[in-house]
Amino acid sequence: MKPLGFNSLGKMWAILLAFLLSASTLYADDLHISNEFSLTHNHISGPGQASSSLTEGLRYLNVLGITGAGQIKGFDYNFNFGGKATDDNRNDVKSLSLTNLQGRITDKINTVNVGDTFESFSQYSLGTSLKGASYRFYDEVSNTPDVTVVSGLAYPRWDNVWRERETRTVERSAFGSRIKYNFTPDFFAGANLVVSDDDKRIRTTDPLYNNMVYSLDMEYRPIPGLTLRTESAFNDTKLSEREGADYEINHGYAHKIEAIGDGGPSRASLEYERIAPDFQTLLGSATPDREKAKAKWRYRYSKTLSINTGFLWFRNNLEHQRAFTTNNYKPEAGITVKRLFDRQYSTTSISYKFDRKYGGTTSASNHITNFGYRDKFGIFDSETNLGYTLYNTKNSVIDSKEYIYNTTLSSRHTLEKCILKPSLYLGGWTASDELADTKDVIYEYSLGLGVDIPDRKITSDVRVGMNKFEKEAAGTDDSLKTFVVMSLYYRPDFLAKLNQGLLFLRASINDFNYTTETRDFRETSITSGINIQF
């Protein structure tokens, strides 16, 4: 099944669409163009420079975006076009790429979309964007059936459409349709059909799917504050696991029901889901071989006290096709208190989560506790976070403790012509492995200063700091990273006519030192550029 025939004609089709959208800019009532161009110079030194993720030398990046909207002969239309050019593989594997291309036209009853197309039918049927087209018919005044048809290719990039060497992937064509009807203002039902077909392997081990999902979803609001939702889906799937392998046929199902109550100080939700092992949805969302129950309750006791609780349970082996069943239980509870001890700006939060997993030879119990406190002391705003996690397994696979601790102090001072924003960060992480009798520790601190000059339309920030990682395990390296990060943004008057004209400069120095000196290296990166919008 090839709904749009995107292969050798794909590139020509995209170029034609881009031309039509570009031509429409001449007649658009509302047109916006943005372009950001930057130059980055990276210098990497030291014996371990191969470990750097930066690209050595001078590199450029240009990002273009065009959006427009207008009316023509009773139709409303809008469009957007975007492109990227770069010579740095860190930004993109392609030197020139089309990032987005979309056009939409409607008379409030009939709607056509071409290019980047996102039609969300339901969870199990369709929630993936396509490179293609869609048509929707719906007359809200007459309450006609809401009909949507979509066709295209399930590709993340436009380069995939014309199968460029660097971005080639398995071709997945798709077709979908949805009919939805509002029986009352509080009740609707929708029927969905989505078909996808894979072709053109890149590697001999690439699996190819031919998949059909059909589903029914409903929503009902019987009383104010209560919403009931449900969906049932079934699939027919053919799978060829590798080149030369015959297709195997699978059939499965997925069912979900959800209740949401929201009224007054309380909000609660209940959810139950059961998905068969052989259920496959390539354009929707589902985890095969899972039965799940989930509950959440949030209660606002007063303006200063709120409580959150939750419970999640799920298991696999629904059809006893495995040697054993694995169960997971995850209850959690939390409380948030404002103005503790009559402090006007204080917010305190405490949460606890129990993560239990068992089945077969696996048995794990994890305890996760977090504490947070925000307040203002004189001129300083502060935020402190503490975390403790205990990992415990029955068969002594993992028995460890993890501690997280950090605090931030910041303030803001308005002087005659500038605003100063100093800040301090202190933090750390400790992991203690009782089985290996080792302890890993991370210490980090940084000092920052932001300087804004409103009259000159200048915003700047500089931060210096250190990150130290100490390991006790034999054969591992300690590491020390020192860094400086700086940014400067300036909106000069001569760019004012370009609406949001902006000049920027960003720089950073990262110095990495290890116990093994041959791994040491330093990165220096400077980026300057201009952003214009009109």
Short mmCIF file of N, CA and C in Angstrom, two decimals, residues 54 166 215 271 327 410 511:
data_model
loop_
_atom_site.label_atom_id
_atom_site.label_comp_id
_atom_site.label_asym_id
_atom_site.label_seq_id
_atom_site.Cartn_x
_atom_site.Cartn_y
_atom_site.Cartn_z
N LEU A 54 32.48 18.04 20.51
CA LEU A 54 32.48 19.21 19.64
C LEU A 54 33.21 18.92 18.34
N GLU A 166 22.33 9.49 3.99
CA GLU A 166 22.62 9.66 5.42
C GLU A 166 21.38 9.43 6.30
N SER A 215 -10.41 0.65 15.89
CA SER A 215 -10.76 0.91 17.29
C SER A 215 -12.02 1.74 17.40
N GLU A 271 -7.89 4.37 36.29
CA GLU A 271 -7.61 3.88 34.94
C GLU A 271 -7.32 2.38 34.98
N ASN A 327 5.19 -8.85 38.41
CA ASN A 327 4.27 -7.85 38.93
C ASN A 327 5.04 -6.62 39.40
N SER A 410 19.89 32.91 45.18
CA SER A 410 19.92 33.92 44.13
C SER A 410 19.28 35.20 44.64
N ASP A 511 37.21 22.27 31.02
CA ASP A 511 38.50 21.63 31.24
C ASP A 511 38.29 20.31 31.99
#
